[in-house]
PDB file of C-alpha atoms in Angstrom:
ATOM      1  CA  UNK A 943      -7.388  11.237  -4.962  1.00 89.00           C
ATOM      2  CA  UNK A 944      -4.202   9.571  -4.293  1.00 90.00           C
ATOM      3  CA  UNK A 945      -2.295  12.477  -6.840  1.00 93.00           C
ATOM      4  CA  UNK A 946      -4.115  14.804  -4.252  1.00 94.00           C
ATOM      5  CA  UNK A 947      -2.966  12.963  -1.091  1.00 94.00           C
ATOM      6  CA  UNK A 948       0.843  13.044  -2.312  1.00 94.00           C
ATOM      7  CA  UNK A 949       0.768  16.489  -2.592  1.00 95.00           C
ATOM      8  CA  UNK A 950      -0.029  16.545   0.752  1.00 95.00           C
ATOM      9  CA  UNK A 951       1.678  14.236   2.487  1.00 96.00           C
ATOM     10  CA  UNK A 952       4.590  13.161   0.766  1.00 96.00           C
ATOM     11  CA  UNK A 953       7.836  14.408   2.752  1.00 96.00           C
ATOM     12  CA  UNK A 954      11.821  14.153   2.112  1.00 96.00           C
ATOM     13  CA  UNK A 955      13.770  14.216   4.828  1.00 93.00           C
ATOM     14  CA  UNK A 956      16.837  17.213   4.625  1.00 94.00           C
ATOM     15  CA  UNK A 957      18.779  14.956   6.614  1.00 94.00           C
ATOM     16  CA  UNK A 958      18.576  11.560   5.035  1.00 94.00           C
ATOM     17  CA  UNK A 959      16.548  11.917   1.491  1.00 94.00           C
ATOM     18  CA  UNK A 960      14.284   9.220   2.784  1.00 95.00           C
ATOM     19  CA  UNK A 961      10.784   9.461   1.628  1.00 96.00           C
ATOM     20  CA  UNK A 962       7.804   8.889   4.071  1.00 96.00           C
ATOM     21  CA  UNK A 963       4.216   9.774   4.616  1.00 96.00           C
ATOM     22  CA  UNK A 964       3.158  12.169   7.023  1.00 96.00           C
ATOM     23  CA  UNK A 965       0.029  11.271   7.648  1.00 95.00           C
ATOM     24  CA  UNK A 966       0.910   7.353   8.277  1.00 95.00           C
ATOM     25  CA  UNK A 967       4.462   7.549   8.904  1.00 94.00           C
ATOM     26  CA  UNK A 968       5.171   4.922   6.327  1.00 94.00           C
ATOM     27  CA  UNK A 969       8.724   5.039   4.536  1.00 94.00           C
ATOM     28  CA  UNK A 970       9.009   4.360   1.916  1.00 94.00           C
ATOM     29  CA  UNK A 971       5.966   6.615   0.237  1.00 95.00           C
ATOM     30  CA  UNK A 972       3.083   4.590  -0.182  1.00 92.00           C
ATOM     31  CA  UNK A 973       3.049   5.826  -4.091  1.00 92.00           C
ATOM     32  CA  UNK A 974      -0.119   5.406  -5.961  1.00 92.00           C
ATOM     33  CA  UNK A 975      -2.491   4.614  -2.691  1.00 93.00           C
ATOM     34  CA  UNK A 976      -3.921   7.182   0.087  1.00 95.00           C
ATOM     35  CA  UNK A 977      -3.171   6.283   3.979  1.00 95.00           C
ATOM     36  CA  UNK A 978      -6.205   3.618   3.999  1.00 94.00           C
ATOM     37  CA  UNK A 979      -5.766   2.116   0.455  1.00 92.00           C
ATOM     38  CA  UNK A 980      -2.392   1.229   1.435  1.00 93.00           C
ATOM     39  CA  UNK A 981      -3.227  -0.250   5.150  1.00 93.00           C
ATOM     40  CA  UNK A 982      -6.228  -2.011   3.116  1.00 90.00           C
ATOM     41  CA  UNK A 983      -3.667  -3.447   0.777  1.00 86.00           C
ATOM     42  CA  UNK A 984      -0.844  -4.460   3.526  1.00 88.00           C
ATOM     43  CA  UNK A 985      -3.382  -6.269   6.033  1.00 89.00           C
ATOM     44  CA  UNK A 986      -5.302  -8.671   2.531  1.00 88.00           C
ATOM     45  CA  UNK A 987      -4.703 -11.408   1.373  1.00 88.00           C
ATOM     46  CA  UNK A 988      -2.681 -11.435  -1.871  1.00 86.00           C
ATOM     47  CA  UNK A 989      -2.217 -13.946  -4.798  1.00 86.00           C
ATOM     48  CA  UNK A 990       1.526 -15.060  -4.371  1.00 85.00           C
ATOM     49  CA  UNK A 991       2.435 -14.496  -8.252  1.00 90.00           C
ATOM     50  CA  UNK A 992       0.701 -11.405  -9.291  1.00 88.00           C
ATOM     51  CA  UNK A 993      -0.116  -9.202  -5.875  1.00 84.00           C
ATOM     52  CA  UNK A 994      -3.710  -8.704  -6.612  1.00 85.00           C
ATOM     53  CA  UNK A 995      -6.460  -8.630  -3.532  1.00 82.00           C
ATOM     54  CA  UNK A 996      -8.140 -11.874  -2.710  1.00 83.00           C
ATOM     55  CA  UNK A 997     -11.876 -11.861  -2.493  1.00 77.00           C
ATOM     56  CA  UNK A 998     -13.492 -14.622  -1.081  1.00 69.00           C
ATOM     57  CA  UNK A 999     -14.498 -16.546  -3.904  1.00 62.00           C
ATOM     58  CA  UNK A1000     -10.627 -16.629  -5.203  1.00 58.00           C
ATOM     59  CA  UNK A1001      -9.333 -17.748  -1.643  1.00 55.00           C
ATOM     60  CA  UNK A1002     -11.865 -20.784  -1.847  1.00 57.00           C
ATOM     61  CA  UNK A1003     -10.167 -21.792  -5.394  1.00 55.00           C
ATOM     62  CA  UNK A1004      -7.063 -21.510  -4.265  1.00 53.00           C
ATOM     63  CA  UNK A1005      -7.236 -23.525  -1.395  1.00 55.00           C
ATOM     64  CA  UNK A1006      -8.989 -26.188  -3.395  1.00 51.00           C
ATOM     65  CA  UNK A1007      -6.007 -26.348  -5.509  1.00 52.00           C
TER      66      UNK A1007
END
């Protein structure tokens, strides 16, 4: 889905070589992750050290700690 989703969305600029999405406008490319994977992933919470999606369960641990 997201291999699909590059090939439609991914853009160069002829005037800069930036990279950016068309359908969200985000620059750089959101590589890997469709329009709503990556909004999903920049509004979480994350674990500080490796990036991965806190669920609720984890955030409770961690602010036990």
């Amino acid at each position: 889905e997201a291999a699909e989703h590059m090939a439609k969305f991914r853009v160069r600029c002829n005037e800069c070589s930036k990279v950016f999405c068309a359908g969200c406008k985000v620059e750089p490319y959101h590589l890997g992750k469709t329009c709503e994977e990556f909004k999903d992933f920049k509004t979480s919470l994350k674990c500080r050290f490796c990036w991965d999606k806190l669920t609720e369960p984890s955030i409770s641990k961690h602010e036990a700690l």
